[in-house]
CSV table of C-alpha atoms and ligand atoms in Angstrom, one decimal:
chain,number,residue,atom,x,y,z
A,574,MET,CA,18.4,-24.1,26.1
A,575,SER,CA,16.7,-20.9,27.8
A,576,VAL,CA,13.2,-21.3,29.9
A,577,GLU,CA,10.8,-18.7,28.9
A,578,LYS,CA,8.9,-16.8,31.9
A,579,SER,CA,5.6,-16.8,32.7
A,580,ARG,CA,3.9,-13.4,30.9
A,581,LEU,CA,0.7,-11.9,31.9
A,582,PHE,CA,-1.5,-10.0,29.4
A,583,ARG,CA,-3.0,-7.7,31.5
A,584,GLY,CA,-6.1,-5.6,30.5
A,585,GLY,CA,-6.7,-6.5,26.9
A,586,ARG,CA,-10.5,-7.4,25.6
A,587,ILE,CA,-10.5,-11.1,24.3
A,588,ALA,CA,-11.6,-11.3,20.7
A,589,SER,CA,-13.1,-14.7,19.0
A,590,ALA,CA,-15.2,-15.9,16.0
A,591,VAL,CA,-18.4,-16.6,17.8
A,592,ALA,CA,-18.7,-13.2,20.4
A,593,THR,CA,-19.4,-9.6,19.1
A,594,GLU,CA,-18.9,-8.0,22.9
A,595,PHE,CA,-15.5,-8.3,24.1
A,596,VAL,CA,-15.5,-8.2,28.0
A,597,PRO,CA,-11.9,-6.9,29.6
A,598,GLU,CA,-10.1,-10.2,30.8
A,599,ASP,CA,-6.4,-11.2,31.7
A,600,VAL,CA,-4.3,-14.0,30.2
A,601,LEU,CA,-1.8,-15.7,31.7
A,602,VAL,CA,0.7,-17.8,29.7
A,603,ASP,CA,3.4,-20.0,31.5
A,604,GLY,CA,6.7,-20.7,30.4
A,605,SER,CA,6.0,-23.7,28.3
A,606,GLY,CA,3.6,-21.3,26.2
A,607,MET,CA,0.5,-22.9,27.5
A,608,ILE,CA,-2.7,-20.2,28.8
A,609,ILE,CA,-3.3,-21.3,32.3
A,610,ALA,CA,-5.6,-18.6,32.9
A,611,ARG,CA,-8.0,-16.2,31.9
A,612,GLY,CA,-10.3,-13.8,33.6
A,613,LYS,CA,-9.6,-11.5,36.6
A,614,GLY,CA,-8.3,-11.9,40.1
A,615,PHE,CA,-6.2,-14.5,39.5
A,616,GLU,CA,-3.0,-15.5,41.1
A,617,VAL,CA,0.0,-14.3,38.9
A,618,PRO,CA,3.7,-15.7,39.7
A,619,THR,CA,5.8,-12.9,41.0
A,620,GLU,CA,8.2,-13.0,38.2
A,621,ALA,CA,5.8,-12.9,35.4
A,622,GLU,CA,6.3,-10.4,32.8
A,623,VAL,CA,3.3,-8.2,32.5
A,624,ILE,CA,2.5,-6.9,29.2
A,625,ASP,CA,-0.1,-4.0,29.2
A,626,CYS,CA,-2.9,-4.6,26.9
A,627,THR,CA,-4.7,-1.8,28.2
A,628,GLY,CA,-7.2,-0.5,25.3
A,629,CYS,CA,-6.4,-3.5,23.2
A,630,ILE,CA,-7.9,-6.2,21.7
A,631,LEU,CA,-6.1,-10.0,21.8
A,632,VAL,CA,-6.9,-11.7,18.5
A,633,PRO,CA,-6.4,-15.5,17.6
A,634,GLY,CA,-3.3,-15.9,15.5
A,635,MET,CA,-4.5,-15.8,11.7
A,636,PHE,CA,-3.6,-18.2,9.2
A,637,ASP,CA,-2.6,-17.8,5.6
A,638,VAL,CA,-3.1,-20.4,3.0
A,639,HIS,CA,-1.5,-18.5,0.0
A,640,VAL,CA,2.2,-17.4,0.8
A,641,HIS,CA,5.2,-17.5,-1.7
A,642,ALA,CA,7.8,-17.7,0.8
A,643,ARG,CA,10.6,-18.0,-2.3
A,644,GLU,CA,13.0,-20.6,-0.5
A,645,PRO,CA,14.5,-22.4,-1.8
A,646,GLY,CA,15.9,-20.9,-5.0
A,647,GLN,CA,15.0,-16.9,-5.0
A,648,GLU,CA,16.3,-16.0,-1.5
A,649,HIS,CA,17.2,-12.5,-3.0
A,650,LYS,CA,13.2,-12.0,-2.6
A,651,GLU,CA,12.3,-13.8,0.4
A,652,THR,CA,13.4,-16.5,3.0
A,653,LEU,CA,11.7,-18.8,5.2
A,654,ALA,CA,13.2,-16.6,8.4
A,655,THR,CA,12.2,-13.1,6.7
A,656,CYS,CA,8.7,-14.4,5.7
A,657,SER,CA,8.0,-16.1,9.2
A,658,ARG,CA,9.0,-12.5,10.6
A,659,ALA,CA,6.6,-10.5,8.1
A,660,ALA,CA,3.9,-13.0,9.2
A,661,LEU,CA,4.3,-12.4,13.1
A,662,ALA,CA,4.5,-8.7,12.8
A,663,GLY,CA,1.0,-9.1,10.6
A,664,GLY,CA,-0.4,-11.3,13.5
A,665,VAL,CA,-0.2,-14.7,11.1
A,666,THR,CA,1.0,-17.5,13.1
A,667,GLY,CA,0.9,-20.0,10.6
A,668,CYS,CA,0.8,-20.7,6.3
A,669,VAL,CA,0.9,-22.8,3.7
A,670,LEU,CA,3.7,-22.1,1.5
A,671,MET,CA,3.4,-22.3,-2.4
A,672,PRO,CA,5.5,-24.9,-4.2
A,673,ASP,CA,6.6,-22.3,-7.1
A,674,THR,CA,9.9,-22.2,-5.8
A,675,SER,CA,13.3,-23.2,-7.8
A,676,PRO,CA,13.0,-26.0,-8.3
A,677,PRO,CA,9.1,-26.5,-7.9
A,678,VAL,CA,8.3,-28.6,-5.0
A,679,ASP,CA,6.9,-31.7,-6.7
A,680,THR,CA,8.0,-34.6,-5.2
A,681,GLY,CA,7.9,-36.1,-1.5
A,682,ASN,CA,11.9,-35.8,-1.0
A,683,LEU,CA,11.7,-31.9,-2.0
A,684,VAL,CA,8.5,-31.4,0.4
A,685,LYS,CA,10.5,-33.1,3.3
A,686,SER,CA,13.9,-30.9,2.3
A,687,VAL,CA,11.7,-27.8,2.5
A,688,MET,CA,10.3,-28.8,6.1
A,689,ASP,CA,13.4,-29.2,7.2
A,690,LEU,CA,14.4,-25.8,6.3
A,691,VAL,CA,11.2,-24.7,8.0
A,692,SER,CA,11.8,-26.5,11.3
A,693,GLU,CA,15.4,-24.8,11.2
A,694,GLN,CA,14.7,-21.4,10.0
A,695,SER,CA,11.0,-20.3,10.5
A,696,LEU,CA,9.4,-18.8,13.6
A,697,ILE,CA,6.3,-20.0,12.8
A,698,PRO,CA,4.5,-23.3,11.5
A,699,MET,CA,4.5,-23.5,7.7
A,700,TYR,CA,3.3,-26.4,5.6
A,701,GLN,CA,4.6,-27.1,2.2
A,702,ALA,CA,2.0,-27.4,-0.6
A,703,GLY,CA,3.0,-29.7,-3.7
A,704,CYS,CA,2.6,-29.1,-7.2
A,705,LEU,CA,-0.2,-30.5,-9.2
A,706,THR,CA,2.1,-31.5,-12.1
A,707,LYS,CA,5.6,-31.8,-12.7
A,708,GLY,CA,7.6,-28.5,-12.6
A,709,ARG,CA,4.3,-27.0,-12.8
A,710,GLU,CA,4.5,-27.3,-16.1
A,711,GLY,CA,1.1,-28.6,-17.0
A,712,LYS,CA,2.2,-31.1,-19.0
A,713,GLU,CA,2.2,-34.2,-16.7
A,714,MET,CA,0.9,-34.9,-13.0
A,715,ALA,CA,3.5,-34.7,-10.5
A,716,GLY,CA,4.1,-37.8,-8.1
A,717,TYR,CA,1.3,-37.7,-5.6
A,718,SER,CA,2.2,-40.6,-3.4
A,719,GLY,CA,5.4,-39.4,-1.9
A,720,MET,CA,3.8,-36.0,-1.3
A,721,ALA,CA,0.8,-37.4,0.4
A,722,ALA,CA,3.0,-39.6,2.3
A,723,ARG,CA,4.9,-36.2,3.6
A,724,ARG,CA,1.2,-34.9,4.4
A,725,VAL,CA,1.1,-31.7,2.0
A,726,PRO,CA,-1.9,-29.7,2.9
A,727,MET,CA,-3.0,-29.3,-0.7
A,728,LEU,CA,-1.9,-29.8,-4.4
A,729,THR,CA,-1.6,-26.8,-6.7
A,730,ASP,CA,0.5,-25.1,-9.3
A,731,ALA,CA,0.3,-22.3,-7.6
A,732,ASP,CA,-0.3,-19.3,-10.0
A,733,HIS,CA,-0.5,-21.4,-13.0
A,734,THR,CA,-3.5,-23.1,-14.1
A,735,VAL,CA,-3.5,-26.6,-15.5
A,736,PRO,CA,-4.3,-25.9,-19.1
A,737,CYS,CA,-5.6,-29.2,-20.3
A,738,PRO,CA,-8.9,-30.4,-18.9
A,739,TYR,CA,-8.3,-33.7,-19.6
A,740,LEU,CA,-5.1,-33.6,-17.1
A,741,MET,CA,-7.1,-31.6,-14.7
A,742,ARG,CA,-9.5,-34.4,-14.5
A,743,ARG,CA,-6.8,-37.0,-13.7
A,744,CYS,CA,-5.4,-34.6,-11.2
A,745,MET,CA,-8.2,-34.0,-9.3
A,746,GLU,CA,-9.3,-38.1,-9.4
A,747,TYR,CA,-5.8,-39.0,-8.4
A,748,ALA,CA,-5.7,-36.3,-5.4
A,749,LYS,CA,-9.3,-37.3,-4.6
A,750,ASP,CA,-7.5,-41.4,-4.1
A,751,PHE,CA,-4.8,-40.0,-1.7
A,752,GLY,CA,-7.1,-37.5,0.3
A,753,VAL,CA,-5.6,-34.4,-0.6
A,754,LEU,CA,-7.0,-30.9,-1.6
A,755,VAL,CA,-6.7,-29.4,-5.2
A,756,THR,CA,-6.2,-25.6,-5.2
A,757,SER,CA,-6.7,-24.0,-8.6
A,758,HIS,CA,-5.3,-20.6,-10.1
A,759,CYS,CA,-8.4,-20.6,-12.2
A,760,ASP,CA,-7.3,-19.0,-15.6
A,761,THR,CA,-7.5,-19.6,-19.4
A,762,PRO,CA,-4.2,-18.7,-20.6
A,763,PRO,CA,-5.1,-17.6,-24.3
A,764,LEU,CA,-7.1,-15.1,-23.1
A,765,SER,CA,-5.0,-13.8,-20.4
A,766,LYS,CA,-1.7,-14.2,-21.8
A,767,GLY,CA,0.5,-10.8,-22.4
A,768,GLY,CA,-2.2,-9.1,-20.3
A,769,ALA,CA,-0.9,-6.7,-17.6
A,770,ILE,CA,-4.2,-5.6,-16.1
A,771,HIS,CA,-7.9,-5.8,-15.9
A,772,GLU,CA,-9.3,-5.4,-19.6
A,773,GLY,CA,-11.4,-2.3,-19.2
A,774,LEU,CA,-11.8,1.5,-19.3
A,775,THR,CA,-8.6,1.4,-17.2
A,776,SER,CA,-6.4,-0.4,-19.3
A,777,TYR,CA,-7.7,1.3,-22.4
A,778,ARG,CA,-7.0,4.8,-20.7
A,779,LEU,CA,-3.5,3.8,-19.9
A,780,GLY,CA,-2.8,1.9,-23.3
A,781,LEU,CA,-1.8,-1.7,-21.1
A,782,PRO,CA,-2.7,-4.7,-22.5
A,783,GLY,CA,-5.7,-6.2,-20.5
A,784,ILE,CA,-6.6,-9.6,-18.8
A,785,PRO,CA,-10.6,-9.9,-19.5
A,786,ALA,CA,-12.8,-11.0,-16.8
A,787,MET,CA,-13.6,-14.2,-18.5
A,788,SER,CA,-10.4,-15.6,-18.3
A,789,GLN,CA,-10.7,-16.4,-14.7
A,790,GLU,CA,-14.2,-17.0,-14.7
A,791,ILE,CA,-14.0,-19.6,-17.7
A,792,GLY,CA,-11.2,-21.1,-15.4
A,793,ILE,CA,-13.6,-21.1,-12.4
A,794,ASP,CA,-16.6,-22.6,-14.3
A,795,ARG,CA,-14.1,-25.6,-16.0
A,796,ASP,CA,-12.6,-26.5,-12.6
A,797,ILE,CA,-15.9,-26.5,-10.7
A,798,ARG,CA,-17.3,-28.9,-13.4
A,799,ILE,CA,-14.0,-31.1,-13.2
A,800,ALA,CA,-14.8,-31.1,-9.5
A,801,GLN,CA,-18.3,-31.9,-9.4
A,802,HIS,CA,-17.7,-34.8,-12.1
A,803,THR,CA,-14.7,-36.4,-10.1
A,804,ALA,CA,-16.4,-35.4,-6.9
A,805,GLY,CA,-13.2,-34.1,-5.7
A,806,GLN,CA,-12.3,-31.4,-3.3
A,807,LEU,CA,-11.7,-28.2,-5.0
A,808,HIS,CA,-10.4,-24.9,-3.7
A,809,ILE,CA,-10.5,-21.6,-5.9
A,810,SER,CA,-7.4,-19.4,-5.2
A,811,GLN,CA,-7.9,-15.4,-5.7
A,812,ILE,CA,-11.5,-15.0,-6.8
A,813,SER,CA,-11.7,-11.5,-8.1
A,814,THR,CA,-15.0,-11.3,-10.2
A,815,ALA,CA,-18.7,-11.3,-9.7
A,816,HIS,CA,-19.4,-13.7,-12.3
A,817,GLY,CA,-16.8,-16.1,-10.8
A,818,LEU,CA,-18.2,-15.8,-7.4
A,819,LYS,CA,-21.8,-16.3,-8.3
A,820,SER,CA,-20.6,-19.7,-10.5
A,821,VAL,CA,-19.1,-20.5,-6.9
A,822,GLN,CA,-22.5,-19.7,-5.2
A,823,ILE,CA,-24.4,-22.1,-7.5
A,824,ALA,CA,-22.3,-24.8,-7.1
A,825,LYS,CA,-22.2,-24.4,-3.6
A,826,GLU,CA,-25.9,-24.5,-3.5
A,827,GLU,CA,-25.6,-27.7,-5.7
A,828,GLY,CA,-23.6,-29.5,-2.9
A,829,ALA,CA,-20.2,-29.6,-4.3
A,830,ALA,CA,-17.2,-29.7,-1.9
A,831,ILE,CA,-16.0,-25.9,-3.4
A,832,THR,CA,-14.2,-23.6,-1.1
A,833,CYS,CA,-12.7,-20.3,-2.4
A,834,GLU,CA,-10.7,-17.3,-1.2
A,835,VAL,CA,-10.1,-13.4,-1.8
A,836,SER,CA,-7.1,-11.4,-1.2
A,837,PRO,CA,-7.2,-8.2,1.1
A,838,HIS,CA,-6.3,-6.3,-1.7
A,839,HIS,CA,-9.2,-7.3,-3.9
A,840,LEU,CA,-11.6,-6.3,-1.3
A,841,VAL,CA,-10.0,-3.0,-0.9
A,842,LEU,CA,-9.0,-1.8,-4.5
A,843,THR,CA,-10.2,-1.2,-7.9
A,844,ASP,CA,-8.5,-1.4,-11.3
A,845,ALA,CA,-9.3,2.5,-11.1
A,846,SER,CA,-6.3,2.5,-8.2
A,847,ILE,CA,-3.7,1.8,-10.5
A,848,HIS,CA,-2.1,5.5,-11.1
A,849,ASP,CA,1.4,6.4,-12.4
A,850,TYR,CA,2.2,3.1,-13.8
A,851,ASN,CA,2.9,1.9,-10.4
A,852,THR,CA,3.9,-1.9,-10.7
A,853,HIS,CA,2.8,-2.3,-6.8
A,854,PHE,CA,-0.6,-2.6,-8.2
A,855,LYS,CA,0.2,-5.4,-10.8
A,856,PHE,CA,-1.4,-8.6,-9.3
A,857,ASP,CA,-2.7,-11.9,-11.1
A,858,PRO,CA,-5.6,-11.9,-11.0
A,859,PRO,CA,-5.5,-8.0,-11.8
A,860,LEU,CA,-7.8,-5.7,-9.6
A,861,ARG,CA,-11.0,-5.1,-10.6
A,862,PRO,CA,-13.6,-2.5,-11.1
A,863,ALA,CA,-15.8,-1.6,-8.2
A,864,ALA,CA,-19.0,-3.7,-9.1
A,865,ASP,CA,-16.8,-6.5,-9.0
A,866,VAL,CA,-15.3,-5.7,-5.4
A,867,GLU,CA,-18.6,-4.8,-3.8
A,868,ALA,CA,-19.5,-8.5,-4.8
A,869,LEU,CA,-16.6,-9.7,-3.2
A,870,VAL,CA,-17.1,-7.8,0.0
A,871,GLN,CA,-20.4,-9.0,0.1
A,872,GLY,CA,-19.6,-13.0,-0.4
A,873,PHE,CA,-16.9,-12.3,2.3
A,874,ILE,CA,-19.9,-11.1,4.6
A,875,ASP,CA,-22.4,-14.0,3.6
A,876,GLY,CA,-19.8,-16.7,3.2
A,877,SER,CA,-19.6,-17.6,-0.1
A,878,ILE,CA,-16.5,-16.5,0.1
A,879,ASP,CA,-14.7,-18.9,2.9
A,880,VAL,CA,-11.1,-18.0,3.3
A,881,LEU,CA,-9.1,-14.6,3.6
A,882,ALA,CA,-5.5,-15.3,2.0
A,883,CYS,CA,-3.2,-12.6,1.1
A,884,ASP,CA,-1.1,-14.1,-1.7
A,885,HIS,CA,2.3,-13.0,0.0
A,886,ALA,CA,4.4,-12.6,-3.2
A,887,PRO,CA,7.8,-11.0,-2.5
A,888,HIS,CA,9.5,-9.1,-5.2
A,889,THR,CA,12.4,-7.2,-4.9
A,890,GLU,CA,12.2,-3.1,-5.8
A,891,PHE,CA,14.3,-3.7,-8.6
A,892,GLU,CA,11.9,-6.3,-10.2
A,893,LYS,CA,9.1,-4.1,-9.7
A,894,SER,CA,11.1,-1.1,-11.1
A,895,SER,CA,10.9,-2.4,-14.7
A,896,GLU,CA,8.4,-1.4,-17.2
A,897,PHE,CA,4.5,-2.1,-16.0
A,898,ILE,CA,4.2,-4.8,-18.9
A,899,SER,CA,7.4,-6.7,-18.0
A,900,ALA,CA,7.3,-6.4,-14.2
A,901,PRO,CA,6.3,-9.8,-11.9
A,902,PHE,CA,3.1,-9.9,-10.8
A,903,GLY,CA,2.3,-9.8,-7.1
A,904,ALA,CA,3.3,-7.9,-3.8
A,905,ALA,CA,3.8,-8.5,-0.1
A,906,GLY,CA,0.9,-8.8,2.0
A,907,LEU,CA,1.4,-10.8,5.4
A,908,GLU,CA,2.0,-7.7,7.0
A,909,THR,CA,-0.9,-5.8,6.0
A,910,ALA,CA,-3.8,-8.1,5.6
A,911,VAL,CA,-5.0,-7.5,9.1
A,912,LEU,CA,-4.9,-3.9,8.8
A,913,LEU,CA,-6.3,-3.5,6.1
A,914,ILE,CA,-9.6,-5.2,7.0
A,915,PHE,CA,-9.5,-3.2,10.4
A,916,ASP,CA,-9.1,0.0,8.5
A,917,GLN,CA,-11.7,-0.7,5.6
A,918,PHE,CA,-14.0,-2.8,7.3
A,919,ILE,CA,-13.9,-3.4,11.0
A,920,ARG,CA,-13.2,0.3,12.2
A,921,ARG,CA,-16.7,1.4,9.5
A,922,GLY,CA,-18.6,-0.9,11.2
A,923,VAL,CA,-19.2,-3.0,8.1
A,924,PHE,CA,-18.5,-6.1,9.8
A,925,GLY,CA,-16.6,-7.2,13.0
A,926,TRP,CA,-14.0,-8.7,14.1
A,927,ASN,CA,-15.6,-12.0,14.8
A,928,LEU,CA,-15.9,-12.4,10.9
A,929,LEU,CA,-12.4,-11.6,10.2
A,930,ILE,CA,-11.3,-14.5,12.9
A,931,GLU,CA,-13.8,-16.9,11.1
A,932,ARG,CA,-12.3,-16.0,7.3
A,933,TYR,CA,-9.0,-15.6,8.2
A,934,SER,CA,-7.9,-17.8,11.4
A,935,ASN,CA,-10.7,-20.8,11.9
A,936,ALA,CA,-11.8,-21.4,7.9
A,937,PRO,CA,-8.0,-21.6,6.8
A,938,ARG,CA,-7.2,-24.0,9.8
A,939,LYS,CA,-10.0,-26.3,8.9
A,940,LEU,CA,-9.4,-26.0,5.0
A,941,ILE,CA,-6.0,-28.3,5.5
A,942,GLY,CA,-7.4,-30.3,8.2
A,943,GLN,CA,-5.7,-28.2,11.4
A,944,GLN,CA,-7.5,-27.7,14.8
A,945,PRO,CA,-8.7,-23.8,15.1
A,946,THR,CA,-6.9,-21.8,17.5
A,947,ALA,CA,-8.7,-20.0,20.4
A,948,ILE,CA,-7.6,-17.8,23.4
A,949,ARG,CA,-8.7,-20.1,26.3
A,950,GLU,CA,-7.3,-21.9,29.0
A,951,GLY,CA,-5.2,-25.1,28.0
A,952,GLU,CA,-4.7,-23.5,24.5
A,953,LYS,CA,-1.0,-23.1,23.1
A,954,ALA,CA,-0.6,-19.3,23.6
A,955,GLU,CA,-1.0,-18.0,19.7
A,956,PHE,CA,-2.7,-14.7,19.3
A,957,PHE,CA,-1.6,-11.0,18.6
A,958,VAL,CA,-2.3,-7.7,20.4
A,959,PHE,CA,-4.3,-5.2,18.5
A,960,ASP,CA,-4.4,-1.4,19.5
A,961,GLU,CA,-7.5,0.1,17.7
A,962,GLU,CA,-6.7,3.3,18.6
A,963,GLY,CA,-3.1,3.3,17.1
A,964,GLN,CA,-2.0,4.2,13.7
A,965,THR,CA,0.4,2.2,11.3
A,966,ARG,CA,2.3,4.1,9.0
A,967,ILE,CA,3.2,1.5,6.0
A,968,SER,CA,6.6,1.8,5.1
A,969,SER,CA,9.5,-0.3,3.6
A,970,ASP,CA,11.6,0.6,6.2
A,971,CYS,CA,9.3,-0.8,8.9
A,972,MET,CA,8.5,-3.9,7.1
A,973,HIS,CA,10.1,-7.3,8.2
A,974,THR,CA,9.8,-9.2,4.5
A,975,LYS,CA,12.6,-9.0,2.3
A,976,GLY,CA,10.5,-7.9,-0.6
A,977,PRO,CA,8.7,-4.8,0.6
A,978,VAL,CA,6.6,-4.2,-2.2
A,979,SER,CA,3.1,-3.2,-1.5
A,980,PRO,CA,0.5,-0.8,-3.0
A,981,PHE,CA,-0.2,0.9,0.3
A,982,LEU,CA,3.4,1.9,0.9
A,983,GLY,CA,3.0,5.5,2.3
A,984,GLU,CA,-0.4,5.1,3.6
A,985,THR,CA,-1.1,5.3,7.4
A,986,LEU,CA,-3.7,2.8,8.3
A,987,SER,CA,-5.8,2.9,11.4
A,988,GLY,CA,-5.1,0.5,14.3
A,989,GLN,CA,-1.7,-1.1,15.1
A,990,ILE,CA,-0.5,-4.9,16.2
A,991,ARG,CA,1.6,-4.0,19.3
A,992,GLY,CA,3.0,-7.7,19.0
A,993,THR,CA,2.4,-11.6,18.7
A,994,THR,CA,2.5,-14.3,20.9
A,995,LEU,CA,3.2,-17.9,19.7
A,996,GLY,CA,3.7,-20.5,22.4
A,997,SER,CA,6.5,-19.1,24.8
A,998,ARG,CA,7.6,-16.5,22.8
A,999,TRP,CA,6.4,-13.0,22.5
A,1000,TYR,CA,7.2,-10.8,19.4
A,1001,PRO,CA,6.9,-7.1,19.8
A,1002,VAL,CA,6.6,-5.3,16.6
A,1003,GLY,CA,8.9,-2.3,16.0
B,889,ZN,ZN1,-0.1,-16.8,-5.5
């Protein structure tokens, strides 16, 4: 096994969740991957590799709680290895894997087998979530004791809701007994069934079947009530409407143990962004009108939205090239999340790096019981180097995911991730 050398990250400014002003400091990482010095004027080993970070910001590694890595069973879309490379290219140094693989991960043995694959294939820590119901079919509860013994970070049927409120109640009660977080894809299938985009002016104009806002909103209200009744811990996946957010705000004021996440695409795109029937804009939940997007941005800033999560859902270009109605939902997101938030919000002064670090690095780790990471002496090195003056052209050729479908293909975003360091390894981008 090769021994890594020391690395000096020289001339950058260090970002954190608490500071708004970043002073220039150097960071020295030793061969074991630990940060052993931060500041100016300390002694540097002569053999240390120097990474020039002049003009750049060093940002703590992000953590994404909503990633579909597709392995096992759908390796034509993505693998654990390609997913981890995409994550590192996007500044993400850890993630939670959704259990909607083939077969779905609904037993302790399956959790173990994926975690064994993760340790062989992945360049970053990944934590496998377990299913709420057997086979994600929404008919009977999965076996929680085996999955809890394997320390699943959450139980979720990924992008399926549990249709029966009685079963959802039982799921929340049992998950609470095992001390495991429940993550819900809130939806009302009789309302959303067959829909392709948000029901509204754009769906009428394009002649596409709609998914009404109330489909997610009724699901959110139902699951909040079940969480309050059972006193369980509920995380709401991919919130997309102002009304849904209002329900979360009221429940939080009432003291319920509820958190929610939003995706970058729901913060920067509206349903009106969908043009030419481009299936790369097809998401579940769908993109919503501007008034919803404005409410979500406000909720992201004021803390009623706890977590940013990209819902990385790669597909092959072939799958996405079918008709809009039949194309699968979702797109790749790990490589564009930080860039989008920088380009649309941080660069324009809407909010600072500290808020992004709180919502995409600290809060998601805390949500699943992990310690947040920070760039300080005695910590494992886990950060990325970001050039605020750089630019990144989003193209499928440059993406590391196996399924480079994205609504941002062809766009040039402000900012550039130069590379990510994790422990003793340095992964330059490009
Ligand atoms: Zn998803």
